[in-house]
Amino acid sequence: MSTDTKKQIYKPRPVTGFPEWLPEVRLVEQQWFDHIRRVFESYGFCSIETPSVEELDVLRAKGEVDKEIYVIERLHKDENDKSDARLALHFDQTVPLARYVAQNFNELVFPFKRYQMQRVWRGERPQAGRFREFYQCDIDVIGIDTLPLHFDAEMPAIMWEVMNGLPGMENEKIQMRISNRKILIGYLESIGINDKSLITIVTNAIDKIEKNGLEAFYTNMHQVFEETAFDTQEILIHLRDFGTLAARPYNNADELRDALERSRHINTSHPTIKTGIEELCAVLDSLADLPDGAVVADLAMVRGLDYYTGTVYETVFVDDPGYGSICSGGRYDDLAGSYINKNLPGVGISVGFSRLFARMVDQKKIDVSRKSPAHILLVMTAEERRGEIAKTAQILRARGFNVEMYHAAKKIPDQLKYASRKGIPFVWFAEEDGTHQVKNMSSGEQTKTDPQSWVLPEGYARHEAA
Amino acid sequence: MSTDTKKQIYKPRPVTGFPEWLPEVRLVEQQWFDHIRRVFESYGFCSIETPSVEELDVLRAKGEVDKEIYVIERLHKDENDKSDARLALHFDQTVPLARYVAQNFNELVFPFKRYQMQRVWRGERPQAGRFREFYQCDIDVIGIDTLPLHFDAEMPAIMWEVMNGLPGMENEKIQMRISNRKILIGYLESIGINDKSLITIVTNAIDKIEKNGLEAFYTNMHQVFEETAFDTQEILIHLRDFGTLAARPYNNADELRDALERSRHINTSHPTIKTGIEELCAVLDSLADLPDGAVVADLAMVRGLDYYTGTVYETVFVDDPGYGSICSGGRYDDLAGSYINKNLPGVGISVGFSRLFARMVDQKKIDVSRKSPAHILLVMTAEERRGEIAKTAQILRARGFNVEMYHAAKKIPDQLKYASRKGIPFVWFAEEDGTHQVKNMSSGEQTKTDPQSWVLPEGYARHEAA
C-alpha cells in the first residue's frame, strides 16, 4: 500500500462531550473503578451489565423521557426493512435495571443487590460543554412487596466508604444529605396542597432555598398563593415554619426531633409526616458511627419528585455546594411496574463517576506520575541475553509484579531515562553472573536483591490492581 | 403516580445480538476480564479507553469500511443544526487506537504498549444471529519508524498465558498459528503474480485449503490461470509446491526450514521470502518454551491482506478448527498514516472476548454456582442485634472478605437456604456471647472461629477480584 505520493491526512479533532484520558490518567481511573467495585462487593452486591442499547419503546415505557436520547441506526440500512425495533443508547442504569429485573425475575434471588458501572449517553447539545458519554456507578437493592428500612441506611454508608477512599479525594470535604420525601409530601398534604402542579411549584421553590435564601422563597410563595383560593397569610405562616426548618441541616436524629417539636405549625402526628420522621430518624441513628458532619438531614432536598417515595440522598462538596450533587438516590415504591405486574420496591444510590473524576483531574488532585502499570523495568544489557533476562521477568511476574523488559540493548542511561519518563518506579539489573540489583527511581538507591524474595516497599501497594 | 387503574405493562423482549448475562455468569465474565488485565499488565501494557464513538469521517479515513457501522443521532435533533459532526459507534479498537496515537503523539512514550478491553459494535442484520455488541481485548505495541521483532514473539506468548488461564478453559485444547505475510507475498512476486486482484484470488484460495483440501485448490487455480496469460502448467507446478508446504503445520523453526529446503520450486533466496522465513523462524525460536503444539507455523494463513505486512496470528480450537479464530492479529507497517504524517509500525493481537465467552457459557463449561460475590452470609438472629452483628461484618470486610448481612431476623434454615440459593460459600454466626461459628456450605462442617483470624480455605481464592 505504500506509495511515493504524499499521504492523505485526516487530522482528527477531539469529539466534545466524550471524555478520553492519557494512560497516566486512565491508570488512576482504573484505581477508582477497582476501589468502588471492591467496596460494593464487600457488601455483597453482585455485578450486572446490560447492553448499551434498549428498545426505544422500553426507554419510553413510563412516558416521554426528558433526557436527550441517542438513537442508533445502521449506516447502510435497508430503508424497506422494518423488522428491526428502533434501538437507543441508555441514558441511565435504572431503566435497564428495571427491564433486566422484569425479564429475569424468576432467575434472581431477592432482595436483589446489584451494582452496575457502565457508560451512559445523553444526547446533549455539544456546545453545552456537558458530557454526552459518561460512567455511572450505581447500587440498588430490590425487594418483592417489601424491603427493610435498614437498606436505606446501608446505601449512604457504602457510598461514604466509596467516596472517601478514592485516590485523590483524600482532602475533599464532602457531606451526604438525607431527607425523607414523606415529610415534605405529608406536610403539603397537611396544609391542603394536593394539586400536582402546585406541589411541583412549591417543592421547586423549596429546592432553591439553599441557593436563593429564605426571603426569596417567601416572596415567591406569596406571589404564587395570591393567585390561588388559599388564604395566603395562613399558608405563609406554615411555609415560614417549614422554610425555617428546611433552611438548616441537622447533624443527628435528636437535633431533628427537637427542631420538629419546636415548630408550631407542622403537624408531626399527621400519619405521612410521622412515618417520614420515624424513617429518617432511624436512618440517621443507623449512621451515627460515621464521622461528625458526614451525614446531615436536609428537609429542603427535592430530588426526582415523581420517582422517589421515601428516603432521598444527595452529596455535595462542603466548600462548593453549588457544584451540585456528586452522589444521589433514594427509595422508590415500584421499580419495574412498566414491565412486569409485580410490586418491586427498592432503594438505590449512584455516583456520577466521570463528572467527579474529571473534576479531580482538572483540579490536578490525582497522581499522574505513572504512564505504565509496570513496577519494574528490566534492563537489557545485550540482545543475546534477552532469553536469560526474560526468565527473571517471568519469576517476577509469577510473583505478581508487572514487569516490562526494555526493548533494545541501549546504553543504561537511556534505559533509566525511559523508566523515568514512563514513571516505572524500579529498574532491575539481572547481571550475567546471576546476581541481581534493583534501583529505586525515586530515592536513587540501588541495592542487591533476588527475584524470588523482593517485595514492593511500602507505599506502592495502592497502585496495584490485584 | 399510583392510581387504581390497571398498570400498563410493556413486556420487553431480549434484543438479538446484544448479549446480557445473569449475575452468576457475569461473575465469571469479571474473572475473565480480571485475568486478562492481570496478564496484560504483568507485561507492562497500559490501559486506555476511547469513547464509544468516533466521527464517521475518522472511521472512514482509510476508505470505505466493509464492516457494518452504527451511526448515532439525537432523537430530538434540530434538523437545521448542522454543527454536529456525524458520529458512529466504533467497530473495532484499531481505528480508535490509530486516532488516539495520532492525537496524543507528543504525550505518549514509545514503544507505546497499550491494552484495550471495550465494547465494539457491528450493525449486522439481526437475523444473522451474530453479536452486534461485543467485547474485544486487544494489545498492541507501536514504535516510531522501527519496532524490534521480539515483540512479534511476545504477543502470542502473552495470549497463550491469557487463554489458558481463563476459568473454564482448562480443558480446551487450543493452538496458535503463526505465519509471515512476507513469505506468501514474496512467493507470489517470485512467480510473477503482481496483479492485485489476482493476488487476492490466489490468497483467498490458499486460505481455503484447510477447509476444501488441496485438490480443490489446484482445480480452482487451474481454472483461474487458464484465463490469464500465465503458462498454467508452470504456475501449477509452483502452486502445487506451495500448496504442499502450506497444507501442513510446522512445530518449530527446524521443521519449517527443512520443508522449505526440500521444496524445489520455492526460491528461498528471494529477498522478501528470505526475510519472511528469517522473521518467522526467529519468532518460532523465541516461543520454543511453550508446550508442544501450542504454536505452529501455518503458511496457508491469510488474514487482513491489506493491513498486515509481516507476522500474522490466529488461534483455533484443535478439535473444532472450523469454529474460526478466537484470537488473531499481526504486524503492520503503518498504524496511523491516515491521521498523522509519521511512520508508526506496530504489532497487535486481539481476543474476540464475547464470542469466546458465550461459547463457553453455551457449552456449560463455566462455573455458575455463585450468584453473589459474597464469601460470607452473616446470620441475623434478632433485629436488635443488627448493630452489633454489623461490627463483625466490618471487621471481616476490612480484612478483604465480601460479607452480606442477612436482611431480616428470620429462622436460621431460611437464612441457610438463602445462602445456598445465592451460592454464598460460608455462613457466619456472631453469637450473643461474643463467640463465632462458621459453616462451610459445601461440606456442611461448622466450626468455632474468629473474625480477626479466619481465612478462606484453599480453592476459594480464584473467585476473588482482589
PDB file of N, CA and C in Angstrom, chain A residues 295-376:
ATOM      1  N   VAL A 295     -22.902  13.075  57.519  1.00  0.00           N
ATOM      2  CA  VAL A 295     -24.299  12.958  57.097  1.00  0.00           C
ATOM      3  C   VAL A 295     -25.137  13.984  57.845  1.00  0.00           C
ATOM      4  N   VAL A 296     -25.966  14.703  57.133  1.00  0.00           N
ATOM      5  CA  VAL A 296     -26.923  15.586  57.802  1.00  0.00           C
ATOM      6  C   VAL A 296     -28.309  15.359  57.217  1.00  0.00           C
ATOM      7  N   ALA A 297     -29.316  15.677  58.016  1.00  0.00           N
ATOM      8  CA  ALA A 297     -30.685  15.685  57.487  1.00  0.00           C
ATOM      9  C   ALA A 297     -30.929  17.053  56.864  1.00  0.00           C
ATOM     10  N   ASP A 298     -31.528  17.075  55.707  1.00  0.00           N
ATOM     11  CA  ASP A 298     -31.766  18.325  54.987  1.00  0.00           C
ATOM     12  C   ASP A 298     -33.174  18.272  54.400  1.00  0.00           C
ATOM     13  N   LEU A 299     -34.113  18.892  55.088  1.00  0.00           N
ATOM     14  CA  LEU A 299     -35.518  18.770  54.687  1.00  0.00           C
ATOM     15  C   LEU A 299     -35.843  19.539  53.408  1.00  0.00           C
ATOM     16  N   ALA A 300     -34.924  20.393  52.981  1.00  0.00           N
ATOM     17  CA  ALA A 300     -35.175  21.166  51.756  1.00  0.00           C
ATOM     18  C   ALA A 300     -34.846  20.373  50.499  1.00  0.00           C
ATOM     19  N   MET A 301     -34.298  19.177  50.680  1.00  0.00           N
ATOM     20  CA  MET A 301     -33.845  18.442  49.498  1.00  0.00           C
ATOM     21  C   MET A 301     -35.021  17.915  48.679  1.00  0.00           C
ATOM     22  N   VAL A 302     -35.003  18.177  47.400  1.00  0.00           N
ATOM     23  CA  VAL A 302     -36.058  17.704  46.493  1.00  0.00           C
ATOM     24  C   VAL A 302     -35.363  17.007  45.323  1.00  0.00           C
ATOM     25  N   ARG A 303     -35.597  15.749  45.167  1.00  0.00           N
ATOM     26  CA  ARG A 303     -34.964  15.013  44.060  1.00  0.00           C
ATOM     27  C   ARG A 303     -35.999  14.133  43.371  1.00  0.00           C
ATOM     28  N   GLY A 304     -36.043  14.143  42.080  1.00  0.00           N
ATOM     29  CA  GLY A 304     -36.867  13.222  41.295  1.00  0.00           C
ATOM     30  C   GLY A 304     -38.253  13.011  41.879  1.00  0.00           C
ATOM     31  N   LEU A 305     -39.002  14.070  41.928  1.00  0.00           N
ATOM     32  CA  LEU A 305     -40.271  14.079  42.648  1.00  0.00           C
ATOM     33  C   LEU A 305     -41.214  12.937  42.275  1.00  0.00           C
ATOM     34  N   ASP A 306     -41.269  12.632  41.001  1.00  0.00           N
ATOM     35  CA  ASP A 306     -42.195  11.593  40.538  1.00  0.00           C
ATOM     36  C   ASP A 306     -41.734  10.200  40.922  1.00  0.00           C
ATOM     37  N   TYR A 307     -40.473  10.088  41.274  1.00  0.00           N
ATOM     38  CA  TYR A 307     -39.847   8.787  41.323  1.00  0.00           C
ATOM     39  C   TYR A 307     -39.658   8.305  42.754  1.00  0.00           C
ATOM     40  N   TYR A 308     -38.990   9.128  43.575  1.00  0.00           N
ATOM     41  CA  TYR A 308     -38.668   8.694  44.938  1.00  0.00           C
ATOM     42  C   TYR A 308     -39.869   8.870  45.851  1.00  0.00           C
ATOM     43  N   THR A 309     -40.003   7.938  46.814  1.00  0.00           N
ATOM     44  CA  THR A 309     -41.184   7.939  47.666  1.00  0.00           C
ATOM     45  C   THR A 309     -40.840   7.987  49.150  1.00  0.00           C
ATOM     46  N   GLY A 310     -39.579   7.811  49.514  1.00  0.00           N
ATOM     47  CA  GLY A 310     -39.202   7.825  50.925  1.00  0.00           C
ATOM     48  C   GLY A 310     -37.873   8.542  51.084  1.00  0.00           C
ATOM     49  N   THR A 311     -36.880   7.777  51.583  1.00  0.00           N
ATOM     50  CA  THR A 311     -35.547   8.335  51.774  1.00  0.00           C
ATOM     51  C   THR A 311     -34.995   8.904  50.462  1.00  0.00           C
ATOM     52  N   VAL A 312     -34.365  10.066  50.551  1.00  0.00           N
ATOM     53  CA  VAL A 312     -33.619  10.613  49.397  1.00  0.00           C
ATOM     54  C   VAL A 312     -32.243  11.066  49.863  1.00  0.00           C
ATOM     55  N   TYR A 313     -31.278  10.964  48.931  1.00  0.00           N
ATOM     56  CA  TYR A 313     -29.888  11.323  49.241  1.00  0.00           C
ATOM     57  C   TYR A 313     -29.340  12.284  48.201  1.00  0.00           C
ATOM     58  N   GLU A 314     -28.432  13.144  48.661  1.00  0.00           N
ATOM     59  CA  GLU A 314     -27.518  13.791  47.734  1.00  0.00           C
ATOM     60  C   GLU A 314     -26.216  14.071  48.465  1.00  0.00           C
ATOM     61  N   THR A 315     -25.173  14.390  47.711  1.00  0.00           N
ATOM     62  CA  THR A 315     -23.848  14.557  48.297  1.00  0.00           C
ATOM     63  C   THR A 315     -23.194  15.773  47.675  1.00  0.00           C
ATOM     64  N   VAL A 316     -22.661  16.648  48.525  1.00  0.00           N
ATOM     65  CA  VAL A 316     -22.040  17.870  47.989  1.00  0.00           C
ATOM     66  C   VAL A 316     -20.627  18.044  48.545  1.00  0.00           C
ATOM     67  N   PHE A 317     -19.837  18.824  47.818  1.00  0.00           N
ATOM     68  CA  PHE A 317     -18.569  19.317  48.361  1.00  0.00           C
ATOM     69  C   PHE A 317     -18.924  20.423  49.345  1.00  0.00           C
ATOM     70  N   VAL A 318     -18.462  20.297  50.572  1.00  0.00           N
ATOM     71  CA  VAL A 318     -18.829  21.278  51.609  1.00  0.00           C
ATOM     72  C   VAL A 318     -18.401  22.683  51.190  1.00  0.00           C
ATOM     73  N   ASP A 319     -17.238  22.796  50.538  1.00  0.00           N
ATOM     74  CA  ASP A 319     -16.742  24.109  50.141  1.00  0.00           C
ATOM     75  C   ASP A 319     -17.306  24.595  48.819  1.00  0.00           C
ATOM     76  N   ASP A 320     -18.059  23.771  48.158  1.00  0.00           N
ATOM     77  CA  ASP A 320     -18.561  24.146  46.833  1.00  0.00           C
ATOM     78  C   ASP A 320     -19.916  23.495  46.588  1.00  0.00           C
ATOM     79  N   PRO A 321     -20.897  23.787  47.455  1.00  0.00           N
ATOM     80  CA  PRO A 321     -22.194  23.110  47.300  1.00  0.00           C
ATOM     81  C   PRO A 321     -22.869  23.436  45.968  1.00  0.00           C
ATOM     82  N   GLY A 322     -22.513  24.572  45.399  1.00  0.00           N
ATOM     83  CA  GLY A 322     -23.117  24.979  44.132  1.00  0.00           C
ATOM     84  C   GLY A 322     -22.747  24.074  42.968  1.00  0.00           C
ATOM     85  N   TYR A 323     -21.697  23.267  43.149  1.00  0.00           N
ATOM     86  CA  TYR A 323     -21.290  22.333  42.089  1.00  0.00           C
ATOM     87  C   TYR A 323     -22.357  21.278  41.856  1.00  0.00           C
ATOM     88  N   GLY A 324     -23.212  21.110  42.853  1.00  0.00           N
ATOM     89  CA  GLY A 324     -24.302  20.139  42.707  1.00  0.00           C
ATOM     90  C   GLY A 324     -23.912  18.798  43.282  1.00  0.00           C
ATOM     91  N   SER A 325     -24.828  17.867  43.179  1.00  0.00           N
ATOM     92  CA  SER A 325     -24.655  16.581  43.847  1.00  0.00           C
ATOM     93  C   SER A 325     -23.766  15.638  43.044  1.00  0.00           C
ATOM     94  N   ILE A 326     -22.857  14.978  43.761  1.00  0.00           N
ATOM     95  CA  ILE A 326     -21.975  14.017  43.097  1.00  0.00           C
ATOM     96  C   ILE A 326     -22.429  12.581  43.330  1.00  0.00           C
ATOM     97  N   CYS A 327     -23.397  12.408  44.197  1.00  0.00           N
ATOM     98  CA  CYS A 327     -23.857  11.050  44.528  1.00  0.00           C
ATOM     99  C   CYS A 327     -25.269  11.167  45.082  1.00  0.00           C
ATOM    100  N   SER A 328     -26.233  10.597  44.398  1.00  0.00           N
ATOM    101  CA  SER A 328     -27.629  10.818  44.766  1.00  0.00           C
ATOM    102  C   SER A 328     -28.447   9.543  44.593  1.00  0.00           C
ATOM    103  N   GLY A 329     -29.624   9.577  45.199  1.00  0.00           N
ATOM    104  CA  GLY A 329     -30.501   8.421  45.034  1.00  0.00           C
ATOM    105  C   GLY A 329     -31.654   8.483  45.989  1.00  0.00           C
ATOM    106  N   GLY A 330     -32.241   7.326  46.240  1.00  0.00           N
ATOM    107  CA  GLY A 330     -33.355   7.288  47.166  1.00  0.00           C
ATOM    108  C   GLY A 330     -34.154   6.000  47.083  1.00  0.00           C
ATOM    109  N   ARG A 331     -35.242   6.028  47.828  1.00  0.00           N
ATOM    110  CA  ARG A 331     -36.144   4.878  47.929  1.00  0.00           C
ATOM    111  C   ARG A 331     -37.301   5.057  46.944  1.00  0.00           C
ATOM    112  N   TYR A 332     -37.648   4.007  46.245  1.00  0.00           N
ATOM    113  CA  TYR A 332     -38.795   4.073  45.327  1.00  0.00           C
ATOM    114  C   TYR A 332     -39.723   2.891  45.588  1.00  0.00           C
ATOM    115  N   ASP A 333     -41.003   3.085  45.296  1.00  0.00           N
ATOM    116  CA  ASP A 333     -42.005   2.065  45.619  1.00  0.00           C
ATOM    117  C   ASP A 333     -42.088   0.964  44.588  1.00  0.00           C
ATOM    118  N   ASP A 334     -41.729   1.302  43.361  1.00  0.00           N
ATOM    119  CA  ASP A 334     -42.077   0.386  42.288  1.00  0.00           C
ATOM    120  C   ASP A 334     -41.076   0.533  41.161  1.00  0.00           C
ATOM    121  N   LEU A 335     -40.115  -0.406  41.125  1.00  0.00           N
ATOM    122  CA  LEU A 335     -39.056  -0.291  40.132  1.00  0.00           C
ATOM    123  C   LEU A 335     -39.533  -0.541  38.719  1.00  0.00           C
ATOM    124  N   ALA A 336     -40.223  -1.658  38.542  1.00  0.00           N
ATOM    125  CA  ALA A 336     -40.369  -2.186  37.193  1.00  0.00           C
ATOM    126  C   ALA A 336     -41.821  -2.336  36.775  1.00  0.00           C
ATOM    127  N   GLY A 337     -42.666  -1.510  37.382  1.00  0.00           N
ATOM    128  CA  GLY A 337     -44.096  -1.601  37.109  1.00  0.00           C
ATOM    129  C   GLY A 337     -44.469  -1.455  35.647  1.00  0.00           C
ATOM    130  N   SER A 338     -43.611  -0.803  34.875  1.00  0.00           N
ATOM    131  CA  SER A 338     -43.923  -0.647  33.452  1.00  0.00           C
ATOM    132  C   SER A 338     -43.715  -1.940  32.678  1.00  0.00           C
ATOM    133  N   TYR A 339     -42.938  -2.885  33.268  1.00  0.00           N
ATOM    134  CA  TYR A 339     -42.547  -4.072  32.503  1.00  0.00           C
ATOM    135  C   TYR A 339     -43.084  -5.385  33.068  1.00  0.00           C
ATOM    136  N   ILE A 340     -43.521  -5.363  34.319  1.00  0.00           N
ATOM    137  CA  ILE A 340     -43.949  -6.620  34.942  1.00  0.00           C
ATOM    138  C   ILE A 340     -45.004  -6.303  35.995  1.00  0.00           C
ATOM    139  N   ASN A 341     -45.955  -7.199  36.151  1.00  0.00           N
ATOM    140  CA  ASN A 341     -47.038  -6.957  37.088  1.00  0.00           C
ATOM    141  C   ASN A 341     -46.667  -7.460  38.491  1.00  0.00           C
ATOM    142  N   LYS A 342     -45.596  -6.874  39.042  1.00  0.00           N
ATOM    143  CA  LYS A 342     -45.131  -7.212  40.384  1.00  0.00           C
ATOM    144  C   LYS A 342     -44.854  -5.897  41.100  1.00  0.00           C
ATOM    145  N   ASN A 343     -44.907  -5.935  42.408  1.00  0.00           N
ATOM    146  CA  ASN A 343     -44.593  -4.750  43.180  1.00  0.00           C
ATOM    147  C   ASN A 343     -43.170  -4.886  43.712  1.00  0.00           C
ATOM    148  N   LEU A 344     -42.264  -4.106  43.167  1.00  0.00           N
ATOM    149  CA  LEU A 344     -40.848  -4.268  43.467  1.00  0.00           C
ATOM    150  C   LEU A 344     -40.265  -2.971  44.027  1.00  0.00           C
ATOM    151  N   PRO A 345     -40.368  -2.788  45.359  1.00  0.00           N
ATOM    152  CA  PRO A 345     -39.778  -1.585  45.954  1.00  0.00           C
ATOM    153  C   PRO A 345     -38.255  -1.714  46.018  1.00  0.00           C
ATOM    154  N   GLY A 346     -37.594  -0.574  46.012  1.00  0.00           N
ATOM    155  CA  GLY A 346     -36.145  -0.619  46.037  1.00  0.00           C
ATOM    156  C   GLY A 346     -35.558   0.645  46.603  1.00  0.00           C
ATOM    157  N   VAL A 347     -34.254   0.590  46.828  1.00  0.00           N
ATOM    158  CA  VAL A 347     -33.537   1.796  47.213  1.00  0.00           C
ATOM    159  C   VAL A 347     -32.189   1.747  46.498  1.00  0.00           C
ATOM    160  N   GLY A 348     -31.776   2.905  45.976  1.00  0.00           N
ATOM    161  CA  GLY A 348     -30.550   2.917  45.189  1.00  0.00           C
ATOM    162  C   GLY A 348     -29.827   4.234  45.320  1.00  0.00           C
ATOM    163  N   ILE A 349     -28.553   4.198  44.950  1.00  0.00           N
ATOM    164  CA  ILE A 349     -27.745   5.419  45.006  1.00  0.00           C
ATOM    165  C   ILE A 349     -26.676   5.320  43.929  1.00  0.00           C
ATOM    166  N   SER A 350     -26.299   6.455  43.382  1.00  0.00           N
ATOM    167  CA  SER A 350     -25.457   6.452  42.186  1.00  0.00           C
ATOM    168  C   SER A 350     -24.393   7.548  42.266  1.00  0.00           C
ATOM    169  N   VAL A 351     -23.170   7.180  41.919  1.00  0.00           N
ATOM    170  CA  VAL A 351     -22.107   8.191  41.790  1.00  0.00           C
ATOM    171  C   VAL A 351     -21.998   8.594  40.331  1.00  0.00           C
ATOM    172  N   GLY A 352     -22.011   9.879  40.064  1.00  0.00           N
ATOM    173  CA  GLY A 352     -21.751  10.373  38.712  1.00  0.00           C
ATOM    174  C   GLY A 352     -20.255  10.335  38.480  1.00  0.00           C
ATOM    175  N   PHE A 353     -19.764   9.142  38.129  1.00  0.00           N
ATOM    176  CA  PHE A 353     -18.325   8.870  38.150  1.00  0.00           C
ATOM    177  C   PHE A 353     -17.514   9.856  37.304  1.00  0.00           C
ATOM    178  N   SER A 354     -17.858   9.964  36.019  1.00  0.00           N
ATOM    179  CA  SER A 354     -16.978  10.707  35.107  1.00  0.00           C
ATOM    180  C   SER A 354     -16.923  12.192  35.450  1.00  0.00           C
ATOM    181  N   ARG A 355     -18.045  12.731  35.875  1.00  0.00           N
ATOM    182  CA  ARG A 355     -18.087  14.148  36.223  1.00  0.00           C
ATOM    183  C   ARG A 355     -17.181  14.411  37.423  1.00  0.00           C
ATOM    184  N   LEU A 356     -17.249  13.526  38.424  1.00  0.00           N
ATOM    185  CA  LEU A 356     -16.423  13.673  39.619  1.00  0.00           C
ATOM    186  C   LEU A 356     -14.950  13.467  39.279  1.00  0.00           C
ATOM    187  N   PHE A 357     -14.678  12.433  38.498  1.00  0.00           N
ATOM    188  CA  PHE A 357     -13.291  12.133  38.146  1.00  0.00           C
ATOM    189  C   PHE A 357     -12.680  13.277  37.339  1.00  0.00           C
ATOM    190  N   ALA A 358     -13.440  13.786  36.377  1.00  0.00           N
ATOM    191  CA  ALA A 358     -12.938  14.872  35.535  1.00  0.00           C
ATOM    192  C   ALA A 358     -12.644  16.114  36.374  1.00  0.00           C
ATOM    193  N   ARG A 359     -13.465  16.350  37.392  1.00  0.00           N
ATOM    194  CA  ARG A 359     -13.208  17.495  38.275  1.00  0.00           C
ATOM    195  C   ARG A 359     -11.875  17.341  38.999  1.00  0.00           C
ATOM    196  N   MET A 360     -11.632  16.130  39.504  1.00  0.00           N
ATOM    197  CA  MET A 360     -10.375  15.882  40.219  1.00  0.00           C
ATOM    198  C   MET A 360      -9.173  15.989  39.272  1.00  0.00           C
ATOM    199  N   VAL A 361      -9.372  15.562  38.037  1.00  0.00           N
ATOM    200  CA  VAL A 361      -8.303  15.696  37.035  1.00  0.00           C
ATOM    201  C   VAL A 361      -8.046  17.171  36.754  1.00  0.00           C
ATOM    202  N   ASP A 362      -9.118  17.913  36.501  1.00  0.00           N
ATOM    203  CA  ASP A 362      -8.992  19.348  36.206  1.00  0.00           C
ATOM    204  C   ASP A 362      -8.297  20.085  37.336  1.00  0.00           C
ATOM    205  N   GLN A 363      -8.632  19.706  38.561  1.00  0.00           N
ATOM    206  CA  GLN A 363      -8.054  20.395  39.717  1.00  0.00           C
ATOM    207  C   GLN A 363      -6.691  19.827  40.091  1.00  0.00           C
ATOM    208  N   LYS A 364      -6.159  18.959  39.236  1.00  0.00           N
ATOM    209  CA  LYS A 364      -4.825  18.357  39.438  1.00  0.00           C
ATOM    210  C   LYS A 364      -4.698  17.690  40.812  1.00  0.00           C
ATOM    211  N   LYS A 365      -5.738  17.008  41.216  1.00  0.00           N
ATOM    212  CA  LYS A 365      -5.707  16.366  42.531  1.00  0.00           C
ATOM    213  C   LYS A 365      -5.374  14.882  42.438  1.00  0.00           C
ATOM    214  N   ILE A 366      -5.180  14.383  41.242  1.00  0.00           N
ATOM    215  CA  ILE A 366      -4.826  12.965  41.150  1.00  0.00           C
ATOM    216  C   ILE A 366      -3.368  12.832  40.714  1.00  0.00           C
ATOM    217  N   ASP A 367      -2.771  11.731  41.131  1.00  0.00           N
ATOM    218  CA  ASP A 367      -1.361  11.462  40.875  1.00  0.00           C
ATOM    219  C   ASP A 367      -1.195  10.897  39.461  1.00  0.00           C
ATOM    220  N   VAL A 368      -0.574  11.691  38.589  1.00  0.00           N
ATOM    221  CA  VAL A 368      -0.449  11.228  37.191  1.00  0.00           C
ATOM    222  C   VAL A 368       1.012  10.897  36.876  1.00  0.00           C
ATOM    223  N   SER A 369       1.725  10.361  37.870  1.00  0.00           N
ATOM    224  CA  SER A 369       3.153  10.121  37.661  1.00  0.00           C
ATOM    225  C   SER A 369       3.454   8.819  36.935  1.00  0.00           C
ATOM    226  N   ARG A 370       2.440   7.940  36.806  1.00  0.00           N
ATOM    227  CA  ARG A 370       2.736   6.645  36.180  1.00  0.00           C
ATOM    228  C   ARG A 370       2.013   6.489  34.857  1.00  0.00           C
ATOM    229  N   LYS A 371       2.805   6.363  33.809  1.00  0.00           N
ATOM    230  CA  LYS A 371       2.248   6.160  32.469  1.00  0.00           C
ATOM    231  C   LYS A 371       2.162   4.677  32.143  1.00  0.00           C
ATOM    232  N   SER A 372       2.524   3.839  33.082  1.00  0.00           N
ATOM    233  CA  SER A 372       2.598   2.393  32.851  1.00  0.00           C
ATOM    234  C   SER A 372       2.245   1.680  34.139  1.00  0.00           C
ATOM    235  N   PRO A 373       1.605   0.510  34.044  1.00  0.00           N
ATOM    236  CA  PRO A 373       1.325  -0.248  35.266  1.00  0.00           C
ATOM    237  C   PRO A 373       2.562  -1.006  35.752  1.00  0.00           C
ATOM    238  N   ALA A 374       3.670  -0.961  34.980  1.00  0.00           N
ATOM    239  CA  ALA A 374       4.854  -1.742  35.349  1.00  0.00           C
ATOM    240  C   ALA A 374       5.439  -1.239  36.665  1.00  0.00           C
ATOM    241  N   HIS A 375       5.786  -2.203  37.538  1.00  0.00           N
ATOM    242  CA  HIS A 375       6.526  -1.857  38.745  1.00  0.00           C
ATOM    243  C   HIS A 375       8.012  -1.809  38.445  1.00  0.00           C
ATOM    244  N   ILE A 376       8.401  -2.629  37.485  1.00  0.00           N
ATOM    245  CA  ILE A 376       9.820  -2.873  37.254  1.00  0.00           C
ATOM    246  C   ILE A 376      10.141  -2.764  35.764  1.00  0.00           C
TER     247      ILE A 376
END
